[in-house]
Coordinates of C-alpha atoms in Angstrom, one line a residue:
N821 CA 163.7 59.9 -28.8
D822 CA 165.5 59.4 -25.5
E823 CA 164.4 55.8 -25.3
C824 CA 167.2 53.4 -26.3
G825 CA 166.1 51.1 -29.0
L826 CA 168.9 48.5 -28.8
Y827 CA 171.1 47.3 -25.9
L828 CA 174.3 45.4 -25.7
A829 CA 174.5 43.0 -22.7
A830 CA 175.6 39.5 -21.7
S831 CA 173.8 37.0 -23.9
S832 CA 171.5 34.4 -22.5
T833 CA 173.6 31.8 -24.4
S834 CA 176.7 32.7 -22.4
D835 CA 178.3 30.1 -20.1
A836 CA 181.1 30.1 -17.6
D837 CA 183.7 29.1 -20.2
T838 CA 182.5 31.3 -23.1
P839 CA 181.0 34.7 -22.2
K840 CA 179.1 36.2 -25.1
W841 CA 177.6 39.5 -26.0
G842 CA 174.0 39.7 -27.0
L843 CA 171.6 42.4 -28.4
Y844 CA 168.3 43.2 -26.7
A845 CA 165.3 45.2 -27.9
G846 CA 165.0 48.4 -26.0
T847 CA 161.4 48.9 -27.2
D848 CA 158.7 46.7 -28.7
I849 CA 159.5 45.8 -32.3
S850 CA 156.5 44.9 -34.5
R851 CA 156.7 42.0 -37.0
H852 CA 158.6 42.7 -40.3
S853 CA 160.1 45.9 -38.9
P854 CA 163.8 46.9 -38.9
V855 CA 165.8 45.8 -35.9
G856 CA 168.3 48.5 -35.0
H857 CA 169.8 50.7 -37.8
P858 CA 170.9 49.4 -41.2
E859 CA 174.6 48.6 -41.2
L860 CA 177.4 48.6 -43.8
A861 CA 179.1 45.4 -45.1
I862 CA 182.7 45.0 -45.9
Q863 CA 183.3 42.3 -48.6
T864 CA 186.4 40.3 -48.0
L865 CA 187.9 38.6 -51.1
N866 CA 189.6 35.2 -50.7
L867 CA 190.6 36.0 -47.1
G868 CA 191.1 32.3 -46.2
G869 CA 192.7 31.5 -49.5
S870 CA 195.3 34.3 -49.2
V871 CA 196.7 32.9 -45.9
Q872 CA 196.6 29.3 -47.0
L873 CA 199.7 27.7 -48.7
S874 CA 199.4 25.1 -51.3
E875 CA 200.0 22.4 -48.7
R876 CA 197.0 22.8 -46.4
D877 CA 198.2 23.8 -43.0
Q878 CA 195.8 24.8 -40.2
T879 CA 198.5 25.5 -37.6
R880 CA 199.8 28.8 -39.0
I881 CA 198.9 31.9 -37.0
G882 CA 197.4 33.6 -40.1
V883 CA 195.2 30.6 -40.8
Q884 CA 194.1 30.5 -37.2
S885 CA 193.5 34.3 -37.2
V886 CA 191.2 34.0 -40.2
A887 CA 189.4 31.0 -38.7
L888 CA 188.6 33.0 -35.6
F889 CA 187.4 36.0 -37.6
E890 CA 185.2 33.9 -39.8
E891 CA 183.2 32.8 -36.8
Y892 CA 181.6 36.3 -37.0
I893 CA 181.0 36.8 -40.7
W894 CA 178.3 36.0 -43.3
V895 CA 178.0 34.7 -46.8
A896 CA 177.6 37.7 -49.1
D897 CA 174.0 37.0 -50.2
S898 CA 172.3 39.3 -47.6
S899 CA 174.6 42.2 -48.3
A900 CA 174.5 42.3 -52.1
G901 CA 178.2 41.4 -52.5
K902 CA 177.9 37.9 -53.9
R903 CA 178.8 39.0 -57.5
E904 CA 182.0 40.9 -56.7
L905 CA 183.8 37.7 -57.9
P906 CA 182.7 35.3 -60.6
R907 CA 181.4 32.0 -59.5
H908 CA 184.1 29.5 -58.6
K909 CA 186.8 32.1 -58.9
G910 CA 187.2 32.7 -55.2
R911 CA 185.3 33.1 -52.0
I912 CA 183.5 36.3 -50.7
V913 CA 182.4 36.7 -47.1
S914 CA 180.8 39.8 -45.6
A915 CA 181.9 41.5 -42.3
V916 CA 178.8 43.2 -40.9
P917 CA 179.2 45.1 -37.6
G918 CA 176.5 45.3 -35.0
A919 CA 173.9 42.5 -35.4
G920 CA 176.1 40.8 -37.9
V921 CA 178.6 40.0 -35.2
L922 CA 176.6 40.3 -32.0
G923 CA 173.2 38.8 -33.0
G924 CA 172.8 35.5 -31.1
F925 CA 171.9 32.0 -32.2
N926 CA 169.0 30.1 -30.6
A927 CA 167.1 28.0 -33.2
K928 CA 163.9 28.0 -31.2
L929 CA 164.0 31.7 -30.4
T930 CA 165.0 33.0 -33.8
N931 CA 163.2 36.3 -34.2
A932 CA 165.1 38.2 -36.9
D933 CA 166.6 37.6 -40.4
W934 CA 168.3 39.7 -43.1
D935 CA 166.3 41.6 -45.6
H936 CA 168.0 40.7 -48.9
T937 CA 166.7 43.7 -50.7
G938 CA 168.0 46.4 -48.3
A939 CA 171.6 46.5 -49.7
Y940 CA 170.5 46.2 -53.3
F941 CA 168.1 49.1 -53.1
R942 CA 170.4 51.3 -50.9
Q943 CA 169.9 55.0 -51.1
S944 CA 172.8 57.2 -52.2
I945 CA 173.7 59.4 -49.2
G946 CA 176.8 61.5 -49.2
E947 CA 178.3 59.7 -52.1
A948 CA 180.2 61.6 -54.8
T949 CA 178.5 62.9 -57.9
P950 CA 178.5 60.1 -60.5
G951 CA 181.6 60.3 -62.7
T952 CA 183.6 62.3 -60.0
T953 CA 187.2 61.1 -59.4
H954 CA 188.6 61.7 -55.9
P955 CA 191.1 60.1 -53.5
G956 CA 188.4 58.4 -51.4
R957 CA 187.3 56.1 -54.3
G958 CA 187.7 52.5 -53.2
A959 CA 188.6 53.5 -49.6
S960 CA 185.2 52.7 -48.2
T961 CA 182.6 50.1 -48.8
H962 CA 179.8 50.8 -51.1
F963 CA 177.6 48.1 -49.5
Y964 CA 175.3 49.5 -46.9
N965 CA 171.7 49.5 -45.8
V966 CA 172.2 45.9 -44.7
T967 CA 168.9 45.6 -42.9
L968 CA 167.8 43.1 -40.2
R969 CA 164.1 42.6 -39.9
S970 CA 162.0 41.0 -37.2
K971 CA 160.3 37.7 -38.1
E972 CA 157.7 38.2 -35.4
D973 CA 156.7 40.7 -32.8
I974 CA 159.7 41.2 -30.4
P975 CA 158.8 42.6 -27.0
A976 CA 161.0 45.1 -25.3
G977 CA 163.8 43.3 -23.4
A978 CA 163.9 40.3 -25.6
E979 CA 167.3 39.1 -27.0
I980 CA 167.7 39.3 -30.8
F981 CA 168.4 35.9 -32.3
L982 CA 169.3 35.6 -36.0
D983 CA 168.5 33.0 -38.6
Y984 CA 171.9 31.4 -39.1
G985 CA 170.7 29.1 -41.8
E986 CA 169.9 25.4 -42.1
N987 CA 173.5 24.3 -41.3
W988 CA 173.1 25.7 -37.8
E989 CA 169.9 24.0 -36.9
D990 CA 170.0 21.8 -33.7
D991 CA 170.7 18.2 -34.6
D992 CA 169.1 16.3 -31.7
E993 CA 169.6 12.5 -31.5
D994 CA 166.0 12.0 -30.3
D995 CA 164.1 14.2 -32.6
D996 CA 160.7 13.1 -31.4
A997 CA 161.4 14.2 -27.9
E998 CA 162.7 17.7 -28.8
L999 CA 160.2 20.5 -28.5
K1000 CA 160.2 22.6 -31.7
K1001 CA 159.2 26.2 -32.0
K1002 CA 155.8 25.2 -33.5
D1003 CA 155.2 23.0 -30.3
Y1004 CA 155.7 26.0 -28.1
E1005 CA 153.2 28.0 -30.3
K1006 CA 150.7 25.2 -29.7
V1007 CA 151.3 25.4 -26.0
D1008 CA 150.7 29.1 -26.1
K1009 CA 147.3 28.5 -27.7
L1010 CA 146.5 25.9 -25.1
I1011 CA 147.4 28.3 -22.3
T1012 CA 145.1 30.9 -23.8
Q1013 CA 142.3 28.4 -23.9
M1014 CA 142.9 27.3 -20.3
I1015 CA 142.9 30.9 -19.1
D1016 CA 139.7 31.6 -20.9
F1017 CA 138.1 28.4 -19.5
F1018 CA 138.9 29.1 -15.9
A1019 CA 137.9 32.7 -16.3
K1020 CA 134.5 31.6 -17.7
Y1021 CA 133.8 29.3 -14.7
E1022 CA 135.3 31.6 -12.1
G1023 CA 133.3 31.2 -8.9
E1024 CA 131.7 27.9 -10.0
L1025 CA 134.7 25.7 -9.4
T1026 CA 136.2 25.0 -6.0
D1027 CA 139.9 25.3 -5.6
A1028 CA 140.2 21.5 -5.5
A1029 CA 138.1 21.0 -8.6
K1030 CA 140.1 23.7 -10.5
S1031 CA 143.3 22.0 -9.5
E1032 CA 142.1 18.6 -10.5
I1033 CA 140.9 19.8 -13.9
Y1034 CA 144.1 21.7 -14.5
D1035 CA 146.3 18.7 -13.6
F1036 CA 144.1 16.5 -16.0
L1037 CA 144.6 19.0 -18.8
I1038 CA 148.4 19.4 -18.5
R1039 CA 149.1 15.8 -17.8
D1040 CA 146.7 13.5 -19.6
I1041 CA 145.3 15.7 -22.4
V1042 CA 148.7 17.1 -23.3
N1043 CA 150.3 13.7 -23.1
A1044 CA 147.7 12.2 -25.4
A1045 CA 148.0 15.1 -27.9
A1046 CA 151.8 15.5 -27.9
G1047 CA 153.0 12.0 -27.1
P1048 CA 154.6 10.9 -23.9
K1049 CA 158.1 12.3 -24.6
K1050 CA 157.0 15.8 -25.5
G1051 CA 154.1 15.7 -23.1
K1052 CA 156.4 15.2 -20.2
Q1053 CA 158.5 18.2 -21.2
I1054 CA 155.4 20.4 -21.6
Y1055 CA 154.1 19.2 -18.2
L1056 CA 157.4 20.2 -16.5
L1057 CA 157.4 23.5 -18.3
L1058 CA 154.0 24.7 -17.3
P1059 CA 153.2 26.2 -13.9
K1060 CA 151.8 23.7 -11.3
N1061 CA 149.0 26.2 -10.5
A1062 CA 146.4 27.3 -13.0
D1063 CA 146.4 30.9 -11.5
E1064 CA 150.0 31.2 -12.6
L1065 CA 149.3 30.6 -16.3
V1066 CA 149.1 34.4 -16.8
Q1067 CA 152.8 34.6 -15.9
V1068 CA 153.6 32.5 -19.0
K1069 CA 151.8 35.0 -21.2
E1070 CA 153.4 38.0 -19.4
A1071 CA 156.8 36.4 -20.1
G1072 CA 156.1 36.5 -23.9
G1073 CA 154.9 32.9 -24.3
A1074 CA 156.0 29.4 -23.3
L1075 CA 159.3 29.5 -25.1
L1076 CA 160.5 32.7 -23.4
F1077 CA 159.0 31.5 -20.1
S1078 CA 161.2 28.4 -20.4
Q1079 CA 164.3 30.5 -21.0
P1080 CA 163.8 33.6 -18.8
S1081 CA 167.2 35.1 -19.4
A1082 CA 166.4 35.6 -23.1
K1083 CA 164.1 38.4 -22.1
R1084 CA 165.5 41.0 -19.7
D1085 CA 163.9 43.8 -17.7
I1086 CA 164.7 47.2 -19.2
E1087 CA 166.0 48.4 -15.9
W1088 CA 168.3 45.4 -15.8
L1089 CA 169.6 46.3 -19.3
K1090 CA 170.1 49.9 -18.2
Q1091 CA 172.2 48.7 -15.2
N1092 CA 174.1 45.9 -16.9
G1093 CA 174.1 46.8 -20.6
K1094 CA 175.2 49.5 -22.9
C1095 CA 173.0 51.5 -25.3
M1096 CA 173.8 50.8 -28.9
D1097 CA 171.3 53.3 -30.3
Q1098 CA 173.2 56.6 -30.0
L1099 CA 174.0 57.2 -33.6
V1100 CA 172.2 57.7 -36.9
I1101 CA 173.6 57.9 -40.5
G1102 CA 173.8 60.9 -42.8
P1103 CA 176.0 62.6 -45.4
S1104 CA 179.4 63.3 -43.8
T1105 CA 180.6 66.9 -43.4
I1106 CA 184.1 65.5 -44.3
P1107 CA 184.8 65.9 -48.1
H1108 CA 184.8 62.5 -50.0
A1109 CA 184.0 60.6 -46.8
G1110 CA 180.6 59.5 -47.9
R1111 CA 178.4 58.6 -45.0
G1112 CA 179.0 59.7 -41.4
A1113 CA 177.7 59.0 -37.9
F1114 CA 175.6 61.7 -36.2
A1115 CA 174.4 61.9 -32.6
K1116 CA 170.8 60.6 -32.3
R1117 CA 170.4 62.5 -29.1
R1118 CA 172.5 64.9 -27.0
I1119 CA 175.6 63.2 -25.5
A1120 CA 177.2 64.8 -22.4
K1121 CA 181.0 65.2 -22.1
G1122 CA 182.3 61.8 -20.9
G1123 CA 179.1 60.1 -22.0
L1124 CA 179.0 56.9 -24.1
V1125 CA 178.8 57.4 -27.9
S1126 CA 179.1 53.7 -28.8
P1127 CA 180.2 50.5 -27.2
V1128 CA 182.5 48.6 -29.6
P1129 CA 183.2 44.9 -28.9
L1130 CA 186.3 43.8 -30.8
V1131 CA 187.0 40.7 -32.8
H1132 CA 190.8 40.2 -32.3
I1133 CA 193.0 39.4 -35.3
P1134 CA 196.5 38.6 -33.9
D1135 CA 198.2 38.7 -37.3
K1136 CA 197.6 41.8 -39.4
S1137 CA 199.4 40.2 -42.4
V1138 CA 196.1 38.4 -43.1
M1139 CA 195.0 41.6 -44.8
D1140 CA 197.5 41.0 -47.6
M1141 CA 195.9 39.7 -50.7
Y1142 CA 197.3 37.1 -53.1
E1143 CA 196.2 35.4 -56.3
V1144 CA 194.5 32.2 -55.4
T1145 CA 193.5 28.9 -57.0
R1146 CA 191.4 26.0 -55.9
S1147 CA 192.7 22.5 -55.0
V1148 CA 191.5 19.3 -53.4
D1149 CA 193.0 18.0 -50.2
G1150 CA 193.6 14.4 -49.2
G1151 CA 190.1 14.1 -47.8
G1152 CA 188.5 15.2 -51.0
D1153 CA 187.6 18.7 -49.7
K1154 CA 188.0 21.7 -52.0
Y1155 CA 190.0 24.7 -50.7
Y1156 CA 191.5 27.9 -52.0
H1157 CA 195.2 28.7 -51.6
R1158 CA 197.9 31.1 -52.8
V1159 CA 199.3 30.6 -56.3
N1160 CA 202.6 32.4 -55.2
D1161 CA 203.9 34.8 -52.6
E1162 CA 203.4 38.0 -54.5
V1163 CA 201.1 40.4 -52.6
I1164 CA 198.6 42.0 -55.1
G1165 CA 196.8 44.3 -52.7
Q1166 CA 195.2 44.6 -49.3
Q1167 CA 191.7 43.9 -48.0
L1168 CA 189.3 46.8 -47.8
L1169 CA 188.6 45.4 -44.3
L1170 CA 191.9 46.9 -43.1
N1171 CA 190.4 50.4 -43.4
Y1172 CA 187.7 49.5 -40.8
C1173 CA 190.0 47.7 -38.3
Y1174 CA 191.6 49.3 -35.3
G1175 CA 195.4 48.8 -34.8
H1176 CA 198.6 50.4 -33.7
P1177 CA 201.8 51.1 -35.6
E1178 CA 203.9 49.1 -33.0
S1179 CA 201.6 46.0 -33.0
S1180 CA 201.0 43.0 -35.3
M1181 CA 197.4 42.9 -34.0
L1182 CA 194.2 44.2 -35.6
F1183 CA 190.7 44.5 -34.1
F1184 CA 187.5 44.4 -36.1
P1185 CA 185.0 46.8 -34.4
A1186 CA 181.6 45.2 -34.0
G1187 CA 179.8 48.2 -32.5
S1188 CA 176.5 49.2 -34.2
M1189 CA 177.0 52.2 -36.5
S1190 CA 180.5 52.9 -35.1
S1191 CA 182.2 52.1 -38.4
F1192 CA 180.5 55.2 -39.9
I1193 CA 182.5 57.5 -37.5
N1194 CA 184.9 59.5 -39.6
H1195 CA 188.3 61.1 -38.9
S1196 CA 189.3 64.6 -37.7
A1197 CA 192.7 65.3 -36.4
K1198 CA 191.9 69.0 -35.6
K1199 CA 188.4 68.8 -34.2
P1200 CA 187.6 65.4 -32.8
N1201 CA 184.6 65.3 -30.4
A1202 CA 185.0 61.7 -29.3
V1203 CA 187.8 59.3 -28.3
M1204 CA 188.5 55.6 -27.8
T1205 CA 189.1 54.0 -24.4
F1206 CA 189.0 50.5 -23.2
S1207 CA 185.8 49.5 -21.4
K1208 CA 185.4 48.9 -17.7
H1209 CA 182.5 46.6 -18.3
P1210 CA 183.0 43.3 -16.3
Q1211 CA 182.7 41.3 -19.5
H1212 CA 185.7 43.1 -21.0
Q1213 CA 188.7 40.8 -20.4
E1214 CA 191.2 43.2 -18.9
E1215 CA 193.8 40.5 -18.5
W1216 CA 194.0 40.0 -22.2
L1217 CA 195.8 43.3 -22.5
T1218 CA 198.9 41.7 -21.1
K1219 CA 198.7 38.4 -23.1
N1220 CA 200.9 37.6 -26.1
P1221 CA 199.0 38.0 -29.4
V1222 CA 199.4 34.3 -30.3
D1223 CA 197.9 33.3 -26.9
L1224 CA 194.6 35.0 -27.9
L1225 CA 194.1 32.2 -30.5
L1226 CA 194.0 29.5 -27.8
D1227 CA 190.6 27.8 -27.5
E1228 CA 189.8 29.5 -24.1
N1229 CA 190.3 32.9 -25.8
A1230 CA 188.5 32.2 -29.1
H1231 CA 185.6 34.5 -28.4
I1232 CA 185.0 38.3 -28.2
G1233 CA 186.6 39.3 -24.9
L1234 CA 187.7 42.9 -25.6
M1235 CA 185.6 46.1 -25.8
I1236 CA 186.5 49.7 -26.7
E1237 CA 184.1 52.5 -25.7
I1238 CA 183.9 55.6 -27.8
V1239 CA 183.1 58.5 -25.4
A1240 CA 182.4 62.2 -25.9
L1241 CA 185.4 64.6 -25.4
R1242 CA 182.8 67.4 -24.9
N1243 CA 179.1 67.9 -25.1
I1244 CA 177.8 66.6 -28.5
K1245 CA 174.6 68.1 -29.8
E1246 CA 171.8 66.1 -31.2
G1247 CA 172.4 65.9 -35.0
E1248 CA 176.1 66.7 -34.7
E1249 CA 178.6 64.5 -36.6
V1250 CA 180.7 62.3 -34.3
L1251 CA 184.4 62.4 -35.2
I1252 CA 187.5 60.7 -33.8
D1253 CA 191.2 61.1 -34.5
Y1254 CA 192.4 58.1 -36.5
G1255 CA 196.0 58.9 -35.4
P1256 CA 199.1 60.6 -36.8
E1257 CA 200.3 57.6 -38.7
W1258 CA 196.9 57.4 -40.4
Q1259 CA 197.0 61.1 -41.3
K1260 CA 200.5 60.8 -42.7
A1261 CA 199.4 57.8 -44.8
W1262 CA 196.3 59.7 -46.1
D1263 CA 198.3 62.8 -47.0
A1264 CA 200.8 60.7 -49.0
H1265 CA 197.9 58.9 -50.7
V1266 CA 196.3 62.1 -51.8
L1267 CA 199.6 63.2 -53.5
S1268 CA 200.1 59.8 -55.1
W1269 CA 196.5 59.8 -56.3
D1270 CA 196.8 63.2 -57.9
A1271 CA 200.0 62.1 -59.6
H1272 CA 198.3 58.9 -61.0
V1273 CA 195.4 61.0 -62.3
A1274 CA 197.8 63.4 -64.0
A1275 CA 199.7 60.5 -65.5
G1276 CA 196.5 58.9 -66.8
D1277 CA 196.7 55.8 -64.6
I1278 CA 193.4 56.9 -62.9
P1279 CA 190.6 58.2 -65.1
K1280 CA 189.7 61.8 -64.7
T1281 CA 186.0 60.9 -65.2
W1282 CA 185.0 58.0 -62.9
P1283 CA 183.2 55.0 -64.5
I1284 CA 179.5 54.9 -63.8
R1285 CA 178.7 52.3 -61.1
A1286 CA 175.5 50.2 -60.4
L1287 CA 174.7 52.4 -57.4
D1288 CA 174.6 55.5 -59.7
I1289 CA 172.1 53.8 -62.1
N1290 CA 170.0 52.4 -59.3
Q1291 CA 169.7 55.8 -57.7
E1292 CA 168.6 57.3 -61.1
H1293 CA 165.8 54.7 -61.4
K1294 CA 164.3 55.4 -58.0
S1295 CA 162.5 58.2 -59.8
K1296 CA 162.1 57.0 -63.3
G1297 CA 161.1 53.8 -65.2
F1298 CA 163.5 51.4 -66.8
A1299 CA 164.0 51.8 -70.6
T1300 CA 163.1 49.0 -72.9
K1301 CA 165.3 47.4 -75.6
E1302 CA 163.2 49.0 -78.2
E1303 CA 163.8 52.4 -76.6
G1304 CA 167.6 51.8 -76.9
A1305 CA 168.3 50.6 -73.3
D1306 CA 172.0 50.4 -73.2
Y1307 CA 174.1 50.2 -70.1
P1308 CA 177.9 50.2 -69.5
E1309 CA 179.7 46.8 -69.9
N1310 CA 180.6 46.9 -66.2
I1311 CA 176.9 46.9 -65.2
R1312 CA 174.4 43.9 -65.1
Q1313 CA 170.7 44.4 -65.1
M1314 CA 169.1 41.7 -62.9
C1315 CA 165.6 40.8 -61.7
F1316 CA 164.2 39.1 -58.6
L1317 CA 162.2 36.3 -60.1
V1318 CA 159.9 33.6 -58.9
V1319 CA 157.6 32.6 -61.7
K1320 CA 154.4 30.7 -62.6
D1321 CA 153.2 29.4 -65.9
V1322 CA 150.7 31.5 -67.9
K1323 CA 148.2 28.7 -68.9
E1324 CA 146.9 30.5 -71.9
T1325 CA 150.4 31.0 -73.5
P1326 CA 152.8 28.1 -73.4
G1327 CA 156.4 29.2 -72.5
L1328 CA 155.3 32.5 -71.0
K1329 CA 155.8 33.1 -67.3
R1330 CA 154.4 35.6 -64.8
W1331 CA 156.1 37.1 -61.8
A1332 CA 154.8 35.6 -58.5
N1333 CA 155.4 35.6 -54.7
P1334 CA 156.1 32.1 -53.3
K1335 CA 153.8 30.6 -50.6
R1336 CA 156.8 30.5 -48.3
G1337 CA 159.8 32.8 -48.2
S1338 CA 160.2 35.8 -50.5
T1339 CA 160.8 36.5 -54.1
Y1340 CA 163.3 39.1 -52.9
D1341 CA 166.0 36.6 -52.0
D1342 CA 169.5 36.6 -53.5
D1343 CA 169.0 33.1 -54.8
N1344 CA 166.1 34.4 -56.9
L1345 CA 168.2 37.1 -58.6
F1346 CA 168.9 36.5 -62.4
D1347 CA 170.1 38.4 -65.4
C1348 CA 167.3 40.0 -67.3
G1349 CA 166.4 42.7 -69.9
V1350 CA 163.3 44.9 -70.1
V1351 CA 161.2 44.5 -73.3
E1352 CA 158.0 46.3 -72.2
R1353 CA 157.1 48.9 -69.6
I1354 CA 153.4 49.3 -68.5
E1355 CA 152.4 52.3 -66.5
L1356 CA 150.0 51.5 -63.6
E1357 CA 147.2 53.8 -62.3
E1358 CA 148.8 53.9 -58.9
A1359 CA 152.0 52.7 -57.1
P1360 CA 151.9 49.2 -55.5
P1361 CA 151.2 49.2 -51.8
H1362 CA 154.6 47.5 -51.0
G1363 CA 156.6 50.3 -52.6
G1364 CA 158.3 51.1 -55.9
L1365 CA 157.2 53.2 -58.9
A1366 CA 153.9 52.7 -60.7
F1367 CA 155.2 50.4 -63.4
N1368 CA 155.1 46.8 -64.3
Y1369 CA 157.4 45.2 -66.9
T1370 CA 157.8 42.3 -69.2
V1371 CA 161.3 41.1 -69.1
E1372 CA 163.5 38.5 -70.7
W1373 CA 165.1 36.2 -68.1
Y1374 CA 168.5 34.9 -69.3
D1375 CA 169.8 31.5 -68.1
D1376 CA 173.5 30.6 -68.1
D1377 CA 173.4 29.7 -71.8
E1378 CA 171.9 33.2 -72.6
E1379 CA 168.6 31.6 -73.6
A1380 CA 165.6 33.9 -72.8
T1381 CA 162.3 33.2 -71.0
R1382 CA 159.7 36.0 -71.2
V1383 CA 158.2 37.0 -67.8
I1384 CA 155.2 39.4 -67.4
N1385 CA 154.0 41.5 -64.4
V1386 CA 157.5 42.1 -63.0
P1387 CA 157.2 45.1 -60.6
H1388 CA 159.6 48.0 -60.7
Q1389 CA 161.0 47.2 -57.3
A1390 CA 162.1 43.7 -58.6
I1391 CA 164.7 45.1 -61.0
V1392 CA 168.2 46.2 -59.9
F1393 CA 171.6 46.9 -61.4
V1394 CA 174.7 45.1 -60.1
D1395 CA 178.4 45.8 -60.8
E1396 CA 180.1 43.1 -62.9
A1397 CA 182.7 41.0 -61.1
Y1398 CA 186.1 42.8 -60.6
T1399 CA 184.7 46.2 -61.6
S1400 CA 183.5 47.9 -58.4
D1401 CA 185.5 50.5 -56.6
T1402 CA 186.7 47.8 -54.2
F1403 CA 189.1 46.7 -57.0
E1404 CA 190.7 50.1 -57.6
K1405 CA 194.4 49.2 -57.2
H1406 CA 195.4 52.7 -56.1
A1407 CA 192.8 52.9 -53.4
F1408 CA 193.8 53.9 -49.8
R1409 CA 194.5 51.3 -47.2
H1410 CA 195.4 51.9 -43.6
A1411 CA 194.0 50.8 -40.2
I1412 CA 192.5 53.2 -37.7
D1413 CA 195.0 53.7 -34.9
I1414 CA 194.0 53.2 -31.3
P1415 CA 195.5 56.2 -29.4
D1416 CA 199.0 55.6 -28.1
D1417 CA 198.1 56.4 -24.5
V1418 CA 195.2 53.9 -24.7
F1419 CA 197.0 51.0 -26.4
P1420 CA 198.6 48.9 -23.7
K1421 CA 202.3 48.7 -23.1
G1422 CA 203.7 45.2 -23.2
P1423 CA 203.5 42.1 -25.5
W1424 CA 201.0 43.6 -27.9
R1425 CA 203.7 46.1 -29.0
D1426 CA 205.6 43.3 -30.7
L1427 CA 206.7 45.5 -33.7
A1428 CA 208.2 48.3 -31.5
T1429 CA 211.5 49.6 -32.8
V1430 CA 214.5 49.5 -30.4
P1431 CA 216.2 52.9 -30.3
A1432 CA 219.8 52.8 -31.5
E1433 CA 222.5 53.3 -28.8

């Protein structure tokens, strides 16, 4: 398909002081459909706590670097990473490229939200055979298929706005005067009724009569129905001529009509934006690399593979991990901080960041699917270069790293473009050179890994992970306790549960869908065990195998409640805290290097060594 499905362009929420990127639909997206391609998520563990000393200090460069980065991350609920740490034993946040960084916020125009099931029910693609030990273990995230779905029909050209949660809702002082999304929906119904009315009496009304009736409807009737404060806003919003009502519908409704820059013409996006829909995911051709990025369509030499806006991190020492504990500051707020100054590891996030050996700076790449692009020193077919887009802040390349933390620079102002070194065929894996320092570090890691395996420090047979068992049960039913269901200690069996009472049997519950929201939400995921499996005549229409189950739902005190009619799709396995590949202490860690001839000379090279005289 040559039609770009997702564009990157200036957001409608930008202003003169804070330019912002936005994502725009390149084609119509129907309700409940995926928006863009599923992304990966990198779980960061105690990122803020590791840079914070026991005496809370917000002025340190590391603390400020993390604060800026955390403007673009998510709680781990939507990416299945919430249970990587035990409750109250630290803080997990998820870095999700693409929409996770670039999706906009507009409470009234929210049209997309995370699908909490996507990452839990991720398909194994390109992963190692269960039980296989190899040097890539723990070097890449095992959280992917993080899926964004439309909450409504999204027309081509509309900006994508995510549900940021209740804490981000607008807090207007005069709540009665503020038009809410439901008010705009009512206005849309009124517009349809008025269009139908005037069409019905076309030819019977003089222009003067039509104008008088229309003015009466939008002034007096609306005022009476909505109240004087909202009525005035609606009056000012609507066209002053009844014949122009159709323009409101063509714009996508009253809300989009009131904010015209939130829906762009496709030709405008082609001229002023960048296509973020050039890549698809598949099993990498690189051994032990897992997933890779492949060209969705032919890309000519010099053509754009992926635009990659960058979240700048001026102090790369924030990737060092420390043991943390929780304290209370003078204002009564709880916070995590280091226990001591002993480094116990590095964040997996480091492997996905761009950097340079001579610089203290790191850059988190926010391009859609670009984090799946793997390394080849011998046969790369793409390369990084800094963008020439007018929103790329070229002058930042000569600023001191610490100055990029100033308020006026606390936004995404830099962009790399990955471009083709030669013609890339449709379906061909895209590869870039991660740099000689990265290659040297990887070669040393492989030797070290093999030595640890030989010494018995790393098991020759890799422990089974939740992903392995979930993949197995995509094609077979879950065993019951009576059948001897027994899973490794590092695996939890869990169920998505919203329940109702079974009136005929006190204490018994049945699985249910709530009237609002979804059962498949991370807040509804609980420990469980299967006690009965019932085969159905046909698979349910919403997906999953043709089984229902009776389960025991365990609360925090290990007391069980029996629940019937639980569908196959509602049961999932999760790695116990501290046991996933992320915690492998011998795992590889190294940033992806920006080519030396691309990385700017000057103050960014603050770690450059001075040759001896």
